[in-house]
C-alpha atoms as a printed R data frame, in Angstrom:
    type eleno elety resid chain resno       x      y      z
1   ATOM     1    CA   MET     A     1  93.710 58.309 64.634
2   ATOM     2    CA   GLY     A     2  92.618 61.238 62.460
3   ATOM     3    CA   GLY     A     3  95.009 61.340 59.515
4   ATOM     4    CA   GLU     A     4  97.760 59.341 61.198
5   ATOM     5    CA   SER     A     5  99.498 57.008 58.747
6   ATOM     6    CA   ARG     A     6  99.902 53.294 59.419
7   ATOM     7    CA   TYR     A     7 103.604 53.904 59.938
8   ATOM     8    CA   GLU     A     8 102.999 56.684 62.470
9   ATOM     9    CA   ALA     A     9 100.569 54.457 64.374
10  ATOM    10    CA   TYR     A    10 103.054 51.564 64.306
11  ATOM    11    CA   GLU     A    11 105.897 53.795 65.473
12  ATOM    12    CA   ALA     A    12 103.811 55.270 68.304
13  ATOM    13    CA   ASP     A    13 102.934 51.741 69.448
14  ATOM    14    CA   LEU     A    14 106.573 50.633 69.133
15  ATOM    15    CA   TRP     A    15 107.851 53.562 71.231
16  ATOM    16    CA   GLU     A    16 105.291 52.715 73.899
17  ATOM    17    CA   ARG     A    17 106.280 49.023 73.929
18  ATOM    18    CA   LEU     A    18 109.968 49.952 74.104
19  ATOM    19    CA   ALA     A    19 109.341 52.463 76.923
20  ATOM    20    CA   ARG     A    20 107.760 49.656 78.968
21  ATOM    21    CA   LEU     A    21 111.013 47.666 78.696
22  ATOM    22    CA   LEU     A    22 112.984 50.336 80.502
23  ATOM    23    CA   PRO     A    23 113.904 49.663 84.131
24  ATOM    24    CA   SER     A    24 112.280 52.763 85.642
25  ATOM    25    CA   ALA     A    25 109.247 54.955 85.056
26  ATOM    26    CA   VAL     A    26 111.569 57.972 84.776
27  ATOM    27    CA   ALA     A    27 113.635 56.337 82.013
28  ATOM    28    CA   GLY     A    28 110.452 55.369 80.174
29  ATOM    29    CA   GLU     A    29 109.089 58.903 80.447
30  ATOM    30    CA   ASN     A    30 112.378 60.420 79.245
31  ATOM    31    CA   PHE     A    31 112.290 58.059 76.277
32  ATOM    32    CA   ARG     A    32 108.664 58.994 75.445
33  ATOM    33    CA   ASP     A    33 109.465 62.701 75.814
34  ATOM    34    CA   CYS     A    34 112.189 62.420 73.170
35  ATOM    35    CA   ARG     A    35 109.655 61.249 70.598
36  ATOM    36    CA   ALA     A    36 107.121 63.888 71.667
37  ATOM    37    CA   THR     A    37 109.713 66.656 71.178
38  ATOM    38    CA   GLY     A    38 111.075 65.317 67.890
39  ATOM    39    CA   SER     A    39 114.338 64.117 69.431
40  ATOM    40    CA   GLN     A    40 114.112 60.503 68.261
41  ATOM    41    CA   GLU     A    41 117.892 60.195 67.958
42  ATOM    42    CA   ALA     A    42 118.312 61.104 71.640
43  ATOM    43    CA   GLY     A    43 115.503 58.711 72.517
44  ATOM    44    CA   LEU     A    44 117.290 55.861 70.777
45  ATOM    45    CA   TRP     A    45 120.442 56.696 72.713
46  ATOM    46    CA   ILE     A    46 118.508 56.648 76.020
47  ATOM    47    CA   LEU     A    47 116.780 53.381 75.119
48  ATOM    48    CA   ILE     A    48 119.899 51.511 74.111
49  ATOM    49    CA   ARG     A    49 121.978 52.846 77.031
50  ATOM    50    CA   GLN     A    50 119.313 51.733 79.513
51  ATOM    51    CA   LEU     A    51 118.908 48.310 77.893
52  ATOM    52    CA   ILE     A    52 122.665 47.700 78.002
53  ATOM    53    CA   GLU     A    53 123.370 49.188 81.448
54  ATOM    54    CA   HIS     A    54 120.516 47.312 83.110
55  ATOM    55    CA   ARG     A    55 121.007 44.137 81.062
56  ATOM    56    CA   VAL     A    56 117.373 44.114 79.989
57  ATOM    57    CA   PRO     A    57 116.766 41.002 77.878
58  ATOM    58    CA   ILE     A    58 115.087 41.634 74.534
59  ATOM    59    CA   SER     A    59 113.718 39.281 71.892
60  ATOM    60    CA   ASP     A    60 115.214 39.017 68.424
61  ATOM    61    CA   ARG     A    61 112.124 40.705 67.015
62  ATOM    62    CA   THR     A    62 112.515 43.644 69.421
63  ATOM    63    CA   ARG     A    63 116.192 43.883 68.462
64  ATOM    64    CA   ALA     A    64 115.187 43.980 64.778
65  ATOM    65    CA   GLU     A    65 112.516 46.621 65.500
66  ATOM    66    CA   ILE     A    66 115.090 48.803 67.280
67  ATOM    67    CA   GLU     A    67 117.518 48.364 64.381
68  ATOM    68    CA   VAL     A    68 114.794 49.371 61.876
69  ATOM    69    CA   LEU     A    69 113.835 52.345 64.051
70  ATOM    70    CA   ALA     A    70 117.489 53.397 64.157
71  ATOM    71    CA   GLU     A    71 117.658 53.060 60.355
72  ATOM    72    CA   GLN     A    72 114.492 55.149 59.983
73  ATOM    73    CA   TRP     A    73 116.023 57.965 62.068
74  ATOM    74    CA   GLY     A    74 119.504 57.820 60.506
75  ATOM    75    CA   GLU     A    75 121.103 56.259 63.594
76  ATOM    76    CA   ARG     A    76 121.694 52.673 62.466
77  ATOM    77    CA   LEU     A    77 125.420 53.076 61.801
78  ATOM    78    CA   ALA     A    78 125.974 54.799 65.138
79  ATOM    79    CA   ARG     A    79 123.862 52.333 67.150
80  ATOM    80    CA   HIS     A    80 124.259 48.983 65.349
81  ATOM    81    CA   ASP     A    81 127.018 47.511 67.548
82  ATOM    82    CA   GLU     A    82 125.171 48.580 70.691
83  ATOM    83    CA   ILE     A    83 121.905 47.068 69.462
84  ATOM    84    CA   VAL     A    84 123.704 43.808 68.713
85  ATOM    85    CA   SER     A    85 125.217 43.801 72.224
86  ATOM    86    CA   CYS     A    86 121.845 44.060 74.015
87  ATOM    87    CA   GLU     A    87 121.036 41.090 76.256
88  ATOM    88    CA   GLN     A    88 119.246 38.209 74.488
89  ATOM    89    CA   ASP     A    89 115.902 37.073 75.907
90  ATOM    90    CA   SER     A    90 116.412 33.319 76.040
91  ATOM    91    CA   ASP     A    91 112.765 32.675 76.961
92  ATOM    92    CA   VAL     A    92 111.480 33.772 73.539
93  ATOM    93    CA   GLU     A    93 111.785 31.562 70.471
94  ATOM    94    CA   PRO     A    94 113.775 33.339 67.742
95  ATOM    95    CA   SER     A    95 111.660 34.464 64.792
96  ATOM    96    CA   ILE     A    96 113.607 37.233 63.118
97  ATOM    97    CA   ARG     A    97 117.257 38.064 63.414
98  ATOM    98    CA   LEU     A    98 119.843 40.587 62.457
99  ATOM    99    CA   LEU     A    99 122.164 38.797 60.103
100 ATOM   100    CA   PRO     A   100 125.680 38.537 61.512
101 ATOM   101    CA   ASP     A   101 128.179 40.999 60.062
102 ATOM   102    CA   GLU     A   102 130.019 38.209 58.201
103 ATOM   103    CA   SER     A   103 126.760 37.432 56.347
104 ATOM   104    CA   SER     A   104 126.108 41.084 55.574
105 ATOM   105    CA   SER     A   105 128.843 41.871 53.082
106 ATOM   106    CA   PRO     A   106 127.731 44.077 50.178
107 ATOM   107    CA   VAL     A   107 127.168 42.115 46.962
108 ATOM   108    CA   ASP     A   108 126.117 42.835 43.422
109 ATOM   109    CA   PRO     A   109 122.338 42.304 43.049
110 ATOM   110    CA   GLY     A   110 122.928 39.728 40.295
111 ATOM   111    CA   ARG     A   111 124.761 37.427 42.731
112 ATOM   112    CA   LEU     A   112 121.505 37.157 44.689
113 ATOM   113    CA   GLY     A   113 119.387 36.622 41.578
114 ATOM   114    CA   ILE     A   114 118.018 40.190 41.679
115 ATOM   115    CA   THR     A   115 117.493 41.548 38.165
116 ATOM   116    CA   ASP     A   116 115.532 44.771 38.850
117 ATOM   117    CA   SER     A   117 117.097 47.426 36.599
118 ATOM   118    CA   ASN     A   118 116.700 50.125 39.279
119 ATOM   119    CA   LEU     A   119 119.353 48.318 41.304
120 ATOM   120    CA   THR     A   120 121.978 48.095 38.552
121 ATOM   121    CA   GLY     A   121 125.300 49.425 39.810
122 ATOM   122    CA   LEU     A   122 124.161 49.395 43.441
123 ATOM   123    CA   LEU     A   123 125.196 47.002 46.221
124 ATOM   124    CA   VAL     A   124 122.868 44.819 48.268
125 ATOM   125    CA   VAL     A   125 123.553 44.321 51.979
126 ATOM   126    CA   PRO     A   126 121.611 41.432 53.561
127 ATOM   127    CA   TRP     A   127 120.273 42.756 56.856
128 ATOM   128    CA   LEU     A   128 117.341 40.981 58.592
129 ATOM   129    CA   GLU     A   129 116.041 37.435 58.188
130 ATOM   130    CA   CYS     A   130 112.743 35.797 59.121
131 ATOM   131    CA   LEU     A   131 113.681 32.376 60.478
132 ATOM   132    CA   ARG     A   132 110.212 30.935 59.797
133 ATOM   133    CA   CYS     A   133 109.825 31.645 56.084
134 ATOM   134    CA   GLY     A   134 113.330 32.466 54.861
135 ATOM   135    CA   ARG     A   135 112.592 36.047 53.811
136 ATOM   136    CA   VAL     A   136 115.507 38.476 53.960
137 ATOM   137    CA   LEU     A   137 115.269 42.265 54.130
138 ATOM   138    CA   ASP     A   138 118.220 43.880 52.359
139 ATOM   139    CA   ARG     A   139 119.495 47.447 52.306
140 ATOM   140    CA   VAL     A   140 120.564 48.610 48.834
141 ATOM   141    CA   HIS     A   141 123.244 51.303 48.658
142 ATOM   142    CA   VAL     A   142 125.265 53.371 46.234
143 ATOM   143    CA   MET     A   143 129.026 52.933 46.552
144 ATOM   144    CA   GLU     A   144 130.614 56.343 47.135
145 ATOM   145    CA   PRO     A   145 133.705 57.321 45.086
146 ATOM   146    CA   TRP     A   146 135.897 56.952 48.188
147 ATOM   147    CA   GLY     A   147 134.834 53.319 48.628
148 ATOM   148    CA   ASP     A   148 132.220 53.437 51.408
149 ATOM   149    CA   LEU     A   149 128.531 52.720 51.032
150 ATOM   150    CA   ARG     A   150 126.278 55.752 50.989
151 ATOM   151    CA   TYR     A   151 125.063 56.482 54.514
152 ATOM   152    CA   LEU     A   152 121.352 55.911 53.766
153 ATOM   153    CA   ALA     A   153 119.916 53.092 51.673
154 ATOM   154    CA   ASP     A   154 118.438 54.023 48.307
155 ATOM   155    CA   TYR     A   155 116.198 50.955 48.250
156 ATOM   156    CA   TYR     A   156 115.189 47.982 50.351
157 ATOM   157    CA   THR     A   157 114.402 44.539 48.997
158 ATOM   158    CA   VAL     A   158 112.572 41.619 50.526
159 ATOM   159    CA   ARG     A   159 113.478 38.278 49.011
160 ATOM   160    CA   ARG     A   160 113.367 34.613 49.934
161 ATOM   161    CA   HIS     A   161 116.848 33.168 50.102
162 ATOM   162    CA   THR     A   162 115.164 29.762 49.854
163 ATOM   163    CA   ALA     A   163 113.631 30.744 46.476
164 ATOM   164    CA   PRO     A   164 116.355 32.636 44.586
165 ATOM   165    CA   ASP     A   165 114.460 32.313 41.287
166 ATOM   166    CA   VAL     A   166 111.614 34.525 42.618
167 ATOM   167    CA   GLU     A   167 112.242 38.230 42.012
168 ATOM   168    CA   PRO     A   168 112.229 40.194 45.271
169 ATOM   169    CA   GLU     A   169 109.915 43.032 46.195
170 ATOM   170    CA   VAL     A   170 111.739 46.368 45.832
171 ATOM   171    CA   PHE     A   171 110.897 49.345 48.048
172 ATOM   172    CA   ASP     A   172 112.036 52.938 47.718
173 ATOM   173    CA   GLY     A   173 114.378 54.183 50.438
174 ATOM   174    CA   SER     A   174 111.551 56.171 52.005
175 ATOM   175    CA   ASP     A   175 109.364 53.063 52.364
176 ATOM   176    CA   LEU     A   176 111.357 51.088 54.947
177 ATOM   177    CA   HIS     A   177 108.250 50.389 57.030
178 ATOM   178    CA   SER     A   178 106.471 48.604 54.164
179 ATOM   179    CA   ALA     A   179 109.545 46.455 53.536
180 ATOM   180    CA   PHE     A   180 109.801 45.550 57.230
181 ATOM   181    CA   GLU     A   181 106.062 44.871 57.377
182 ATOM   182    CA   LEU     A   182 106.384 42.439 54.436
183 ATOM   183    CA   LEU     A   183 109.306 40.696 56.140
184 ATOM   184    CA   LEU     A   184 107.107 40.066 59.163
185 ATOM   185    CA   THR     A   185 104.228 38.489 57.202
186 ATOM   186    CA   CYS     A   186 104.967 34.805 56.789
187 ATOM   187    CA   THR     A   187 102.882 32.862 54.325
């Protein structure tokens, strides 16, 4: 791997797994080419279009991985509704899920028992949940003066909604992969 970070290795593996979901070799190759040329945003568009148009069933974990990939490349807002609308693979037991929009309203960190001073004045948006252990991955945003959340998250937290007295792990906005990795490790 010669100098490749864990995240880069994970992302390369993820793109390969996602390419294999696509209904044709040409679509898979076009998707891979987007990553190779630094056009990840276009690749996400190709992936999601193909999944929807061909009604390719995906697991909840794959849906979460696509959502995290879209967040990593600044495409989550543009692609979220499409990702949610992808066909559900009913043969796979749910393990991780995107929280429904009605459960993802921004809240003050204190309402979730989060006391980290770095998050004071910010808003927490519950995002992904591990159904086995109760961990939740949240996006943490600044509220813009005009009333919308800042486009990109400033932090991510991983907390157990089943143990609100335990302080969550806080990750810098550039460390999304580590937060997602922690969400996926059930104890």
